[in-house]
Amino acid sequence: MMTYSDSESSHGGVKEYKVFRQFSRDRLLYEMLGESTSGEGSKSSWKVLIMDKVTVKVMSHSCKMADITDQGVSLVEDIFRRRQPLPSMDVIYFIQPTKENIVMFLSDMSGREPLYKKAFVFFSSPVSKDFINNIKSDISVLPRIGALREMNLEYFPVDSQAFITDHDSALVELYSEEAENSPYFEICLYTMASRLATVFASMKEFPYVRYRAPREQDGSPAATRSLIPFKLAEILWKCLEKYKSIPNYPQTETCDLVILDRSVDQIAPVIHEWTYDAMCHDLLNMDGNKYVVELPGKHGGPPVEKEVILDDNDPVWLELRHAHIADASERLHDKMTTFKSKNKAANINRDGELSTRELQKIVQALPQYNETVEKLTLHVEIAGTINECIRDMRLRDIGQLEQDLVFGDAAAKDVINLLRSLQDASTKNKLRLLMIYAIVYPEKFEGDKATKLMQLAKLTPEDMKAINNMKYLGGSPQSKKSSSGFSLKFDGGQKTKHAARKDRTGEEEETWQLFRFYPMLEELLENLNKGQLPKDEYACMNEPAKDSKSQRSTNSTAPNGRRPAHSMRSRRTPAWARGHCSDDGYSSDSVLKNVVPDFRRMGQRIFVFIIGGATRSELRACHKLTAKLRREVILGSTSFDDPPQYISKLQLLSENDILKTPPKPHNWS
């Protein structure tokens, strides 16, 4: 029997709290794959799964191949590839509702000899009535359809609390010099909004939609770019209004969303972030979350290379990723030492006689010992490589000056002295330092001053494009009060010294050296939680009632006591950065369910979406605030960019010939 409706949750009674990533995984595996079968009581029968380029990415970001086969899928196919007929098997189509996909589906299932027995069709986003009528009008296909549903799931989870819309070129398509005159401009916004909307449809959340208000109203290109968060909010709101007809979709607001762009914080994408996660992606030659590590050979043999995946399925990574690199290194050493001292397999007295019982215990311990030592050894090697890079590149000196600039404790002479003393520093690191300097001291780049700095740092005009092109992203509302051509400062009204943000070291539990920096997102979300976002800077599509703040936020956050900064050897990672792992590096329970300590009394979710790319420090802030505010904070963006990627995109903003005419997307309405 054919059904045309959004997939509904099968859970009754009290809702089980699921972390963000679990939503998409459970819906794909259990609502889509697990429920799709035509045989009576034959859920275990094998079936075919057919996807397109976008939906295969959706699936791969949420599920492993083993998860898919566990749901009875024996074959995964591309809808546009020539496929072998399997008339005795059911088929699941997980596809975008495009004309091309509908044509391929009808071709597969029409006529006297369809490719498959029964088709269960799931669309990743809303499908037009015209397409539904096309399917219904084919009388040979209609009886062969077991389900016809909108899954509304077209986003890509990249973390337990983060997702992307997979618009890696959004910064260029929306903020480059001639972007507003390109067809890419509106297409990027519409597809972004459509995919962002499926997050809320999938999770059955209806948000208060806030956005960064336009900073200019004069019709200039800069004003057009500052309107982008509003334009995205407007398109998203229209999508959400349509979702209100979905069964069980809330009719009143259930969560908060704030839409930002990269101008909210131009320091975060380029400053050296000192956590284990950020250092891995910044300093190592990683491919996404994959890294090839060189390990010592066994029994003195040659070193061997091994590809490792650094993600939520690695309990050691889950525990240490948000720790300062020095803390992570220290704790890895302690964990290895503790494990070896406790594990019987590591302490065999080869000279003494062992009882049968002792031998049995050793044999039982060996598999766990080998697996754990291998996992810990991998991370010890990775952390060691990072520490070598820090030493060789003299990153502590550079990092110290970066943070001193941000907090107003350094000036021009400090930058000049460091550039003179670090003549052999990498071009990339000198450029990143000057980008921060330009944000804090824009007047130092007026006239021929920029040329002199470029010569001192031995940078090329091509390198300097990254600094010059920051003007396309604009700055804070205070920038229009500045006398310089553009200002990217985010000061808190301090008059005595240049500072990009106030020092919050004393507000935290403890702090490591070079761990003062925090992204502006952290303070912004804390203000959102308190209901203190300035309305002239952050407008709302559906302004909440004055008395609703207390209902939407929780009061379970205890005030933080002020403590002095500890030395690098004595400080321990605060509770929010610790995972649920024992000394041997293994989680005590399910990885997904232990991402944060306790969900039983969580307040309503906070979603934040950053147009133009998010950073590792912003992801860290969202994990931190989830525990601190007792509200799951979910970070979305067009992409996640590490500093080299971000700088490359900035350098393209002044190129006028990079935007070509693209095809019209299917989801325009």
XYZ file of C-alpha atoms in Angstrom, residues 55 132 145 151 157-158 168 185 225 246 251 328 331 346 379 387 393 437 474 490 496 504 531 547 574 608 614 629 641:
29
model
C 22.120 10.751 -0.462
C 4.048 12.715 -7.188
C 5.396 0.805 -4.665
C 12.478 11.494 4.897
C 26.555 15.011 10.428
C 30.302 15.469 10.979
C 32.352 24.057 0.568
C 24.402 33.477 -5.257
C 26.726 40.827 1.700
C 3.917 17.297 8.612
C 3.198 24.129 15.897
C 46.625 15.292 25.974
C 47.479 12.038 29.894
C 52.187 -6.813 30.271
C 47.789 8.507 19.786
C 54.878 18.344 19.587
C 58.059 25.801 13.865
C 47.331 41.945 13.430
C 32.893 43.057 6.776
C 35.152 43.147 18.004
C 42.996 51.880 26.972
C 37.871 35.560 30.333
C 18.009 36.235 26.567
C 8.069 35.908 29.490
C 37.801 20.720 33.098
C 23.767 27.833 15.519
C 32.984 26.832 10.991
C 24.157 25.434 29.930
C 37.543 24.743 7.465
